[in-house]
Amino acid sequence: MQGDHWDVTYTEESAGARLSFHVWPSSRLEATRCVAPIGALYTPLKQLPPNCAPPTALQYDPIRCSTATCHAVLNPYCQVDYRTKLWVCPFCLTRNHFPPHYAENISETNLPAELIPQFATCEYELPSVPPAGPPAFVFCIDTCAHVEELTELADSIQQVLNLLPEDSLVGLITFGTNVQVHELGFEGMPKSYVIRGNKEYGPQKVGQLLGCGGGKAAGPANGNRPAGAPPPPPGQHYNPQQQQQPQGTYESPGQQVLRRFLLPVSECTMTLESILEDL
């Protein structure tokens, strides 16, 4: 955090982030003495002041730390040696070489955008990553609040839903004593999966509890003829490969999530509003 700016609201306004710390611990001993867990709340799509971020997204991949367990991104808090064209990662203290196209032009008066001191937040458009589809927003709501606060929160979320692009994917998780993952794709009535809040679950266990383990629809086994299918000609055996339609198609866990828990906002607005009204 820069100079005299110790107000958390300043960081949130200039970088879109609210941190649980003011100074990063420099040793494991200092880390054990931290009262609050190290963390940050980040506001996606926040419009930052023009002097706090590049005017446009950077059209190239970020420069990352070479350590296999780090991969931190080049940023204004890195120490830079302009003579040897090296930069030091502030997290693992690894000395990294600049790429040739950086090393040829970088100097104290000619800095790339990610090293300009006031540009602590940069947005990248990665040419090496193919389009990932529409954006997804998962609303996580703490239900341990007063009724008036939940009512105002529900109104705010409904306003946000009206501002999102119609193809945006939306999900909903509410948590209090337990965690509820709402299946927005279930028709007819509200449906949610309740997970105990006093127990830790791994990703595989969560997928199992939500029924997103992947699989395919049941089909005939061991070459048996399915019920209702016409019998084969005399002297021939049933061959499932001769069927014109596949008996079952594989559905990955990601596809199940998109079908059940993450839906386009244009398809689940009414369901979301109904759930929010019942909070």
PDB file of C-alpha atoms in Angstrom:
ATOM      1  CA  MET A   1       0.000   0.000   0.000  1.00  0.00           C
ATOM      2  CA  GLN A   2       1.380   3.374  -0.993  1.00  0.00           C
ATOM      3  CA  GLY A   3       2.583   6.101   1.362  1.00  0.00           C
ATOM      4  CA  ASP A   4      -0.101   7.814   3.430  1.00  0.00           C
ATOM      5  CA  HIS A   5      -3.010   5.892   1.935  1.00  0.00           C
ATOM      6  CA  TRP A   6      -3.948   3.557   4.789  1.00  0.00           C
ATOM      7  CA  ASP A   7      -7.697   3.930   4.308  1.00  0.00           C
ATOM      8  CA  VAL A   8      -9.275   0.702   3.047  1.00  0.00           C
ATOM      9  CA  THR A   9     -11.840   2.696   1.079  1.00  0.00           C
ATOM     10  CA  TYR A  10      -9.037   4.350  -0.917  1.00  0.00           C
ATOM     11  CA  THR A  11      -7.679   0.969  -2.004  1.00  0.00           C
ATOM     12  CA  GLU A  12     -11.166  -0.212  -2.902  1.00  0.00           C
ATOM     13  CA  GLU A  13     -11.800   2.893  -4.983  1.00  0.00           C
ATOM     14  CA  SER A  14      -8.437   2.921  -6.770  1.00  0.00           C
ATOM     15  CA  ALA A  15      -7.890  -0.817  -7.277  1.00  0.00           C
ATOM     16  CA  GLY A  16     -11.286  -2.463  -6.820  1.00  0.00           C
ATOM     17  CA  ALA A  17      -9.932  -4.545  -3.933  1.00  0.00           C
ATOM     18  CA  ARG A  18     -10.405  -4.546  -0.162  1.00  0.00           C
ATOM     19  CA  LEU A  19      -7.615  -6.271   1.731  1.00  0.00           C
ATOM     20  CA  SER A  20      -7.618  -7.894   5.161  1.00  0.00           C
ATOM     21  CA  PHE A  21      -4.077  -6.615   5.806  1.00  0.00           C
ATOM     22  CA  HIS A  22      -1.985  -3.449   5.492  1.00  0.00           C
ATOM     23  CA  VAL A  23       1.492  -5.033   5.397  1.00  0.00           C
ATOM     24  CA  TRP A  24       2.400  -8.392   3.883  1.00  0.00           C
ATOM     25  CA  PRO A  25       4.182 -10.626   6.452  1.00  0.00           C
ATOM     26  CA  SER A  26       7.876 -10.993   5.574  1.00  0.00           C
ATOM     27  CA  SER A  27       8.409 -14.275   7.440  1.00  0.00           C
ATOM     28  CA  ARG A  28       6.482 -17.352   8.497  1.00  0.00           C
ATOM     29  CA  LEU A  29       6.657 -16.205  12.104  1.00  0.00           C
ATOM     30  CA  GLU A  30       4.966 -12.927  11.236  1.00  0.00           C
ATOM     31  CA  ALA A  31       2.376 -14.847   9.212  1.00  0.00           C
ATOM     32  CA  THR A  32       1.472 -16.966  12.262  1.00  0.00           C
ATOM     33  CA  ARG A  33       0.894 -13.782  14.271  1.00  0.00           C
ATOM     34  CA  CYS A  34      -1.713 -12.427  11.851  1.00  0.00           C
ATOM     35  CA  VAL A  35      -5.082 -12.248  13.592  1.00  0.00           C
ATOM     36  CA  ALA A  36      -7.220 -12.142  10.438  1.00  0.00           C
ATOM     37  CA  PRO A  37      -6.647 -14.570   7.558  1.00  0.00           C
ATOM     38  CA  ILE A  38      -4.786 -13.173   4.552  1.00  0.00           C
ATOM     39  CA  GLY A  39      -7.382 -12.422   1.908  1.00  0.00           C
ATOM     40  CA  ALA A  40      -8.866  -9.894  -0.467  1.00  0.00           C
ATOM     41  CA  LEU A  41     -12.285  -8.981  -1.820  1.00  0.00           C
ATOM     42  CA  TYR A  42     -12.120  -8.030  -5.498  1.00  0.00           C
ATOM     43  CA  THR A  43     -14.832  -6.210  -7.466  1.00  0.00           C
ATOM     44  CA  PRO A  44     -14.925  -7.474 -11.058  1.00  0.00           C
ATOM     45  CA  LEU A  45     -15.815  -5.092 -13.897  1.00  0.00           C
ATOM     46  CA  LYS A  46     -15.302  -2.078 -11.622  1.00  0.00           C
ATOM     47  CA  GLN A  47     -14.726   1.199 -13.449  1.00  0.00           C
ATOM     48  CA  LEU A  48     -11.434   2.485 -12.037  1.00  0.00           C
ATOM     49  CA  PRO A  49     -10.244   6.101 -12.127  1.00  0.00           C
ATOM     50  CA  PRO A  50      -8.151   6.829 -15.274  1.00  0.00           C
ATOM     51  CA  ASN A  51      -5.018   7.513 -13.194  1.00  0.00           C
ATOM     52  CA  CYS A  52      -5.209   4.134 -11.422  1.00  0.00           C
ATOM     53  CA  ALA A  53      -5.246   1.702 -14.362  1.00  0.00           C
ATOM     54  CA  PRO A  54      -4.289   1.598 -18.048  1.00  0.00           C
ATOM     55  CA  PRO A  55      -6.965   3.163 -20.275  1.00  0.00           C
ATOM     56  CA  THR A  56      -7.394  -0.094 -22.215  1.00  0.00           C
ATOM     57  CA  ALA A  57      -6.760  -3.771 -21.576  1.00  0.00           C
ATOM     58  CA  LEU A  58      -3.211  -4.972 -22.267  1.00  0.00           C
ATOM     59  CA  GLN A  59      -3.217  -7.030 -25.465  1.00  0.00           C
ATOM     60  CA  TYR A  60      -0.557  -9.549 -24.427  1.00  0.00           C
ATOM     61  CA  ASP A  61       0.143 -12.265 -21.879  1.00  0.00           C
ATOM     62  CA  PRO A  62       1.444 -11.134 -18.460  1.00  0.00           C
ATOM     63  CA  ILE A  63       5.069 -11.723 -17.482  1.00  0.00           C
ATOM     64  CA  ARG A  64       5.140 -14.344 -14.731  1.00  0.00           C
ATOM     65  CA  CYS A  65       7.636 -15.497 -12.123  1.00  0.00           C
ATOM     66  CA  SER A  66       9.654 -18.486 -13.307  1.00  0.00           C
ATOM     67  CA  THR A  67       9.256 -20.433 -10.043  1.00  0.00           C
ATOM     68  CA  ALA A  68       6.986 -23.432 -10.616  1.00  0.00           C
ATOM     69  CA  THR A  69       5.128 -22.916  -7.320  1.00  0.00           C
ATOM     70  CA  CYS A  70       4.726 -19.136  -7.664  1.00  0.00           C
ATOM     71  CA  HIS A  71       3.913 -17.752 -11.144  1.00  0.00           C
ATOM     72  CA  ALA A  72       3.245 -14.277  -9.713  1.00  0.00           C
ATOM     73  CA  VAL A  73       2.644 -11.559 -12.313  1.00  0.00           C
ATOM     74  CA  LEU A  74       5.032  -8.653 -12.923  1.00  0.00           C
ATOM     75  CA  ASN A  75       3.709  -5.638 -10.999  1.00  0.00           C
ATOM     76  CA  PRO A  76       4.814  -2.227  -9.635  1.00  0.00           C
ATOM     77  CA  TYR A  77       5.944  -3.779  -6.348  1.00  0.00           C
ATOM     78  CA  CYS A  78       8.699  -5.836  -8.020  1.00  0.00           C
ATOM     79  CA  GLN A  79      12.308  -4.737  -7.643  1.00  0.00           C
ATOM     80  CA  VAL A  80      13.831  -4.060 -11.060  1.00  0.00           C
ATOM     81  CA  ASP A  81      17.530  -4.051 -11.984  1.00  0.00           C
ATOM     82  CA  TYR A  82      17.677  -1.977 -15.177  1.00  0.00           C
ATOM     83  CA  ARG A  83      21.364  -2.707 -15.739  1.00  0.00           C
ATOM     84  CA  THR A  84      21.137  -6.510 -15.720  1.00  0.00           C
ATOM     85  CA  LYS A  85      17.510  -6.540 -16.965  1.00  0.00           C
ATOM     86  CA  LEU A  86      16.259  -8.604 -14.030  1.00  0.00           C
ATOM     87  CA  TRP A  87      13.224  -8.304 -11.779  1.00  0.00           C
ATOM     88  CA  VAL A  88      12.687  -9.781  -8.308  1.00  0.00           C
ATOM     89  CA  CYS A  89       9.407 -11.420  -7.412  1.00  0.00           C
ATOM     90  CA  PRO A  90       8.072  -9.818  -4.192  1.00  0.00           C
ATOM     91  CA  PHE A  91       6.474 -13.104  -3.094  1.00  0.00           C
ATOM     92  CA  CYS A  92       9.231 -15.718  -3.475  1.00  0.00           C
ATOM     93  CA  LEU A  93      12.216 -13.353  -4.052  1.00  0.00           C
ATOM     94  CA  THR A  94      13.205 -15.182  -7.248  1.00  0.00           C
ATOM     95  CA  ARG A  95      15.301 -13.191  -9.742  1.00  0.00           C
ATOM     96  CA  ASN A  96      13.732 -13.367 -13.212  1.00  0.00           C
ATOM     97  CA  HIS A  97      15.017 -12.292 -16.625  1.00  0.00           C
ATOM     98  CA  PHE A  98      12.897  -9.978 -18.726  1.00  0.00           C
ATOM     99  CA  PRO A  99      11.867 -11.320 -22.157  1.00  0.00           C
ATOM    100  CA  PRO A 100      14.040  -9.968 -25.002  1.00  0.00           C
ATOM    101  CA  HIS A 101      11.413  -7.498 -26.242  1.00  0.00           C
ATOM    102  CA  TYR A 102      11.206  -6.069 -22.699  1.00  0.00           C
ATOM    103  CA  ALA A 103      14.958  -6.026 -22.051  1.00  0.00           C
ATOM    104  CA  GLU A 104      15.680  -4.103 -25.254  1.00  0.00           C
ATOM    105  CA  ASN A 105      13.487  -1.129 -24.398  1.00  0.00           C
ATOM    106  CA  ILE A 106      12.946  -1.035 -20.627  1.00  0.00           C
ATOM    107  CA  SER A 107      14.540   1.768 -18.590  1.00  0.00           C
ATOM    108  CA  GLU A 108      13.719   3.955 -15.604  1.00  0.00           C
ATOM    109  CA  THR A 109      12.028   6.439 -17.947  1.00  0.00           C
ATOM    110  CA  ASN A 110      10.458   3.877 -20.281  1.00  0.00           C
ATOM    111  CA  LEU A 111       8.336   1.459 -18.268  1.00  0.00           C
ATOM    112  CA  PRO A 112       5.732  -1.033 -19.453  1.00  0.00           C
ATOM    113  CA  ALA A 113       2.226  -0.440 -18.137  1.00  0.00           C
ATOM    114  CA  GLU A 114       2.463  -3.174 -15.494  1.00  0.00           C
ATOM    115  CA  LEU A 115       5.451  -1.437 -13.819  1.00  0.00           C
ATOM    116  CA  ILE A 116       4.003   2.076 -13.654  1.00  0.00           C
ATOM    117  CA  PRO A 117       3.587   2.736  -9.883  1.00  0.00           C
ATOM    118  CA  GLN A 118      -0.021   3.957  -9.976  1.00  0.00           C
ATOM    119  CA  PHE A 119      -1.157   1.066 -12.197  1.00  0.00           C
ATOM    120  CA  ALA A 120      -1.438  -1.565  -9.467  1.00  0.00           C
ATOM    121  CA  THR A 121      -4.430  -3.054 -11.301  1.00  0.00           C
ATOM    122  CA  CYS A 122      -4.123  -4.086 -14.952  1.00  0.00           C
ATOM    123  CA  GLU A 123      -6.597  -5.918 -17.151  1.00  0.00           C
ATOM    124  CA  TYR A 124      -5.257  -8.348 -19.735  1.00  0.00           C
ATOM    125  CA  GLU A 125      -6.823  -9.735 -22.885  1.00  0.00           C
ATOM    126  CA  LEU A 126      -4.935 -12.982 -23.357  1.00  0.00           C
ATOM    127  CA  PRO A 127      -4.314 -13.827 -27.024  1.00  0.00           C
ATOM    128  CA  SER A 128      -3.148 -17.320 -26.053  1.00  0.00           C
ATOM    129  CA  VAL A 129      -6.465 -18.243 -24.406  1.00  0.00           C
ATOM    130  CA  PRO A 130      -9.419 -19.080 -26.667  1.00  0.00           C
ATOM    131  CA  PRO A 131     -12.792 -17.465 -25.942  1.00  0.00           C
ATOM    132  CA  ALA A 132     -14.274 -19.038 -22.820  1.00  0.00           C
ATOM    133  CA  GLY A 133     -17.892 -18.178 -23.528  1.00  0.00           C
ATOM    134  CA  PRO A 134     -20.144 -15.748 -21.668  1.00  0.00           C
ATOM    135  CA  PRO A 135     -19.191 -14.434 -18.212  1.00  0.00           C
ATOM    136  CA  ALA A 136     -20.486 -16.268 -15.143  1.00  0.00           C
ATOM    137  CA  PHE A 137     -21.605 -14.644 -11.891  1.00  0.00           C
ATOM    138  CA  VAL A 138     -22.219 -16.657  -8.718  1.00  0.00           C
ATOM    139  CA  PHE A 139     -23.992 -14.701  -5.985  1.00  0.00           C
ATOM    140  CA  CYS A 140     -22.954 -15.848  -2.487  1.00  0.00           C
ATOM    141  CA  ILE A 141     -25.346 -14.501   0.140  1.00  0.00           C
ATOM    142  CA  ASP A 142     -24.816 -14.598   3.908  1.00  0.00           C
ATOM    143  CA  THR A 143     -28.265 -15.219   5.378  1.00  0.00           C
ATOM    144  CA  CYS A 144     -27.129 -14.459   8.962  1.00  0.00           C
ATOM    145  CA  ALA A 145     -28.371 -10.890   8.770  1.00  0.00           C
ATOM    146  CA  HIS A 146     -31.386  -8.839   9.767  1.00  0.00           C
ATOM    147  CA  VAL A 147     -34.508  -9.098   7.649  1.00  0.00           C
ATOM    148  CA  GLU A 148     -34.204  -5.454   6.602  1.00  0.00           C
ATOM    149  CA  GLU A 149     -30.656  -6.020   5.319  1.00  0.00           C
ATOM    150  CA  LEU A 150     -31.667  -9.132   3.386  1.00  0.00           C
ATOM    151  CA  THR A 151     -34.587  -7.258   1.834  1.00  0.00           C
ATOM    152  CA  GLU A 152     -32.317  -4.441   0.671  1.00  0.00           C
ATOM    153  CA  LEU A 153     -29.775  -6.961  -0.591  1.00  0.00           C
ATOM    154  CA  ALA A 154     -32.442  -8.808  -2.582  1.00  0.00           C
ATOM    155  CA  ASP A 155     -33.534  -5.531  -4.185  1.00  0.00           C
ATOM    156  CA  SER A 156     -29.920  -4.694  -5.098  1.00  0.00           C
ATOM    157  CA  ILE A 157     -29.332  -8.121  -6.659  1.00  0.00           C
ATOM    158  CA  GLN A 158     -32.515  -7.808  -8.713  1.00  0.00           C
ATOM    159  CA  GLN A 159     -31.246  -4.475 -10.037  1.00  0.00           C
ATOM    160  CA  VAL A 160     -27.910  -6.068 -10.906  1.00  0.00           C
ATOM    161  CA  LEU A 161     -29.644  -8.893 -12.785  1.00  0.00           C
ATOM    162  CA  ASN A 162     -31.381  -6.331 -14.992  1.00  0.00           C
ATOM    163  CA  LEU A 163     -28.010  -4.798 -15.907  1.00  0.00           C
ATOM    164  CA  LEU A 164     -26.246  -8.033 -16.848  1.00  0.00           C
ATOM    165  CA  PRO A 165     -26.028  -9.152 -20.507  1.00  0.00           C
ATOM    166  CA  GLU A 166     -28.755 -11.645 -21.340  1.00  0.00           C
ATOM    167  CA  ASP A 167     -26.267 -14.428 -22.097  1.00  0.00           C
ATOM    168  CA  SER A 168     -24.458 -14.054 -18.745  1.00  0.00           C
ATOM    169  CA  LEU A 169     -24.512 -17.189 -16.618  1.00  0.00           C
ATOM    170  CA  VAL A 170     -25.831 -16.796 -13.077  1.00  0.00           C
ATOM    171  CA  GLY A 171     -25.654 -19.055 -10.016  1.00  0.00           C
ATOM    172  CA  LEU A 172     -26.780 -18.681  -6.407  1.00  0.00           C
ATOM    173  CA  ILE A 173     -25.298 -19.928  -3.121  1.00  0.00           C
ATOM    174  CA  THR A 174     -26.703 -18.983   0.283  1.00  0.00           C
ATOM    175  CA  PHE A 175     -24.929 -19.776   3.522  1.00  0.00           C
ATOM    176  CA  GLY A 176     -25.592 -19.506   7.234  1.00  0.00           C
ATOM    177  CA  THR A 177     -25.306 -22.450   9.600  1.00  0.00           C
ATOM    178  CA  ASN A 178     -25.319 -24.612   6.458  1.00  0.00           C
ATOM    179  CA  VAL A 179     -24.555 -23.945   2.798  1.00  0.00           C
ATOM    180  CA  GLN A 180     -27.288 -24.153   0.182  1.00  0.00           C
ATOM    181  CA  VAL A 181     -26.397 -24.549  -3.505  1.00  0.00           C
ATOM    182  CA  HIS A 182     -29.493 -23.687  -5.534  1.00  0.00           C
ATOM    183  CA  GLU A 183     -30.282 -25.723  -8.640  1.00  0.00           C
ATOM    184  CA  LEU A 184     -31.747 -23.010 -10.854  1.00  0.00           C
ATOM    185  CA  GLY A 185     -32.302 -25.429 -13.716  1.00  0.00           C
ATOM    186  CA  PHE A 186     -34.833 -27.519 -11.769  1.00  0.00           C
ATOM    187  CA  GLU A 187     -38.344 -26.782 -13.027  1.00  0.00           C
ATOM    188  CA  GLY A 188     -41.546 -26.768 -11.053  1.00  0.00           C
ATOM    189  CA  MET A 189     -40.281 -25.809  -7.584  1.00  0.00           C
ATOM    190  CA  PRO A 190     -37.210 -24.344  -5.860  1.00  0.00           C
ATOM    191  CA  LYS A 191     -34.522 -26.960  -5.250  1.00  0.00           C
ATOM    192  CA  SER A 192     -31.246 -26.675  -3.370  1.00  0.00           C
ATOM    193  CA  TYR A 193     -28.538 -28.942  -1.996  1.00  0.00           C
ATOM    194  CA  VAL A 194     -27.735 -28.430   1.700  1.00  0.00           C
ATOM    195  CA  ILE A 195     -24.117 -28.947   2.803  1.00  0.00           C
ATOM    196  CA  ARG A 196     -23.097 -28.929   6.449  1.00  0.00           C
ATOM    197  CA  GLY A 197     -21.294 -25.770   7.456  1.00  0.00           C
ATOM    198  CA  ASN A 198     -19.213 -27.327  10.275  1.00  0.00           C
ATOM    199  CA  LYS A 199     -17.364 -29.780   8.037  1.00  0.00           C
ATOM    200  CA  GLU A 200     -14.764 -29.350   5.304  1.00  0.00           C
ATOM    201  CA  TYR A 201     -15.305 -31.041   1.948  1.00  0.00           C
ATOM    202  CA  GLY A 202     -12.869 -31.598  -0.908  1.00  0.00           C
ATOM    203  CA  PRO A 203     -13.802 -30.753  -4.519  1.00  0.00           C
ATOM    204  CA  GLN A 204     -14.541 -34.391  -5.385  1.00  0.00           C
ATOM    205  CA  LYS A 205     -16.825 -34.781  -2.375  1.00  0.00           C
ATOM    206  CA  VAL A 206     -18.676 -31.568  -3.229  1.00  0.00           C
ATOM    207  CA  GLY A 207     -19.165 -32.796  -6.780  1.00  0.00           C
ATOM    208  CA  GLN A 208     -20.483 -36.090  -5.420  1.00  0.00           C
ATOM    209  CA  LEU A 209     -22.925 -34.321  -3.077  1.00  0.00           C
ATOM    210  CA  LEU A 210     -24.181 -32.153  -5.924  1.00  0.00           C
ATOM    211  CA  GLY A 211     -24.495 -35.140  -8.260  1.00  0.00           C
ATOM    212  CA  CYS A 212     -21.963 -33.761 -10.735  1.00  0.00           C
ATOM    213  CA  GLY A 213     -19.653 -36.729 -11.023  1.00  0.00           C
ATOM    214  CA  GLY A 214     -19.963 -37.164 -14.779  1.00  0.00           C
ATOM    215  CA  GLY A 215     -21.461 -40.139 -16.555  1.00  0.00           C
ATOM    216  CA  LYS A 216     -23.766 -41.179 -19.341  1.00  0.00           C
ATOM    217  CA  ALA A 217     -27.295 -42.377 -19.696  1.00  0.00           C
ATOM    218  CA  ALA A 218     -27.884 -46.062 -19.172  1.00  0.00           C
ATOM    219  CA  GLY A 219     -27.864 -48.190 -22.319  1.00  0.00           C
ATOM    220  CA  PRO A 220     -27.904 -51.890 -23.135  1.00  0.00           C
ATOM    221  CA  ALA A 221     -25.131 -53.852 -21.461  1.00  0.00           C
ATOM    222  CA  ASN A 222     -23.236 -56.848 -22.812  1.00  0.00           C
ATOM    223  CA  GLY A 223     -24.901 -56.508 -26.209  1.00  0.00           C
ATOM    224  CA  ASN A 224     -28.374 -57.248 -24.810  1.00  0.00           C
ATOM    225  CA  ARG A 225     -31.328 -56.036 -26.839  1.00  0.00           C
ATOM    226  CA  PRO A 226     -33.078 -53.068 -25.164  1.00  0.00           C
ATOM    227  CA  ALA A 227     -36.731 -53.387 -24.226  1.00  0.00           C
ATOM    228  CA  GLY A 228     -39.066 -52.578 -27.082  1.00  0.00           C
ATOM    229  CA  ALA A 229     -36.461 -53.064 -29.827  1.00  0.00           C
ATOM    230  CA  PRO A 230     -37.409 -55.338 -32.754  1.00  0.00           C
ATOM    231  CA  PRO A 231     -35.750 -58.763 -32.690  1.00  0.00           C
ATOM    232  CA  PRO A 232     -32.827 -59.371 -35.085  1.00  0.00           C
ATOM    233  CA  PRO A 233     -33.291 -61.575 -38.148  1.00  0.00           C
ATOM    234  CA  PRO A 234     -32.959 -65.353 -37.583  1.00  0.00           C
ATOM    235  CA  GLY A 235     -29.365 -66.468 -37.093  1.00  0.00           C
ATOM    236  CA  GLN A 236     -28.126 -62.973 -36.168  1.00  0.00           C
ATOM    237  CA  HIS A 237     -27.319 -61.410 -32.829  1.00  0.00           C
ATOM    238  CA  TYR A 238     -28.163 -57.927 -31.640  1.00  0.00           C
ATOM    239  CA  ASN A 239     -25.387 -55.394 -32.398  1.00  0.00           C
ATOM    240  CA  PRO A 240     -25.760 -52.063 -30.539  1.00  0.00           C
ATOM    241  CA  GLN A 241     -23.476 -50.353 -33.072  1.00  0.00           C
ATOM    242  CA  GLN A 242     -26.101 -50.883 -35.758  1.00  0.00           C
ATOM    243  CA  GLN A 243     -28.569 -48.663 -33.929  1.00  0.00           C
ATOM    244  CA  GLN A 244     -29.139 -45.332 -35.599  1.00  0.00           C
ATOM    245  CA  GLN A 245     -29.383 -43.381 -32.312  1.00  0.00           C
ATOM    246  CA  PRO A 246     -26.833 -43.591 -29.478  1.00  0.00           C
ATOM    247  CA  GLN A 247     -28.157 -45.121 -26.291  1.00  0.00           C
ATOM    248  CA  GLY A 248     -26.390 -42.604 -24.046  1.00  0.00           C
ATOM    249  CA  THR A 249     -24.088 -39.604 -24.330  1.00  0.00           C
ATOM    250  CA  TYR A 250     -21.405 -38.694 -21.836  1.00  0.00           C
ATOM    251  CA  GLU A 251     -22.012 -35.560 -19.781  1.00  0.00           C
ATOM    252  CA  SER A 252     -19.010 -34.074 -18.041  1.00  0.00           C
ATOM    253  CA  PRO A 253     -19.279 -32.471 -14.567  1.00  0.00           C
ATOM    254  CA  GLY A 254     -18.847 -29.047 -16.177  1.00  0.00           C
ATOM    255  CA  GLN A 255     -21.744 -29.670 -18.537  1.00  0.00           C
ATOM    256  CA  GLN A 256     -23.905 -30.790 -15.619  1.00  0.00           C
ATOM    257  CA  VAL A 257     -23.069 -27.592 -13.709  1.00  0.00           C
ATOM    258  CA  LEU A 258     -24.006 -25.458 -16.737  1.00  0.00           C
ATOM    259  CA  ARG A 259     -27.280 -27.341 -17.147  1.00  0.00           C
ATOM    260  CA  ARG A 260     -28.317 -27.338 -13.479  1.00  0.00           C
ATOM    261  CA  PHE A 261     -26.602 -24.617 -11.440  1.00  0.00           C
ATOM    262  CA  LEU A 262     -25.421 -21.949 -13.918  1.00  0.00           C
ATOM    263  CA  LEU A 263     -28.082 -20.660 -16.298  1.00  0.00           C
ATOM    264  CA  PRO A 264     -28.333 -17.638 -18.615  1.00  0.00           C
ATOM    265  CA  VAL A 265     -29.808 -14.749 -16.688  1.00  0.00           C
ATOM    266  CA  SER A 266     -32.597 -14.453 -19.261  1.00  0.00           C
ATOM    267  CA  GLU A 267     -33.764 -17.987 -18.367  1.00  0.00           C
ATOM    268  CA  CYS A 268     -33.620 -17.893 -14.573  1.00  0.00           C
ATOM    269  CA  THR A 269     -34.544 -14.345 -13.550  1.00  0.00           C
ATOM    270  CA  MET A 270     -37.968 -15.364 -12.273  1.00  0.00           C
ATOM    271  CA  THR A 271     -36.543 -18.308 -10.307  1.00  0.00           C
ATOM    272  CA  LEU A 272     -33.883 -16.112  -8.729  1.00  0.00           C
ATOM    273  CA  GLU A 273     -36.370 -13.428  -7.756  1.00  0.00           C
ATOM    274  CA  SER A 274     -38.615 -16.049  -6.162  1.00  0.00           C
ATOM    275  CA  ILE A 275     -35.719 -17.412  -4.074  1.00  0.00           C
ATOM    276  CA  LEU A 276     -34.585 -13.923  -3.060  1.00  0.00           C
ATOM    277  CA  GLU A 277     -38.085 -13.022  -1.900  1.00  0.00           C
ATOM    278  CA  ASP A 278     -38.086 -16.050   0.424  1.00  0.00           C
ATOM    279  CA  LEU A 279     -34.743 -15.220   2.076  1.00  0.00           C
TER     280      LEU A 279
END
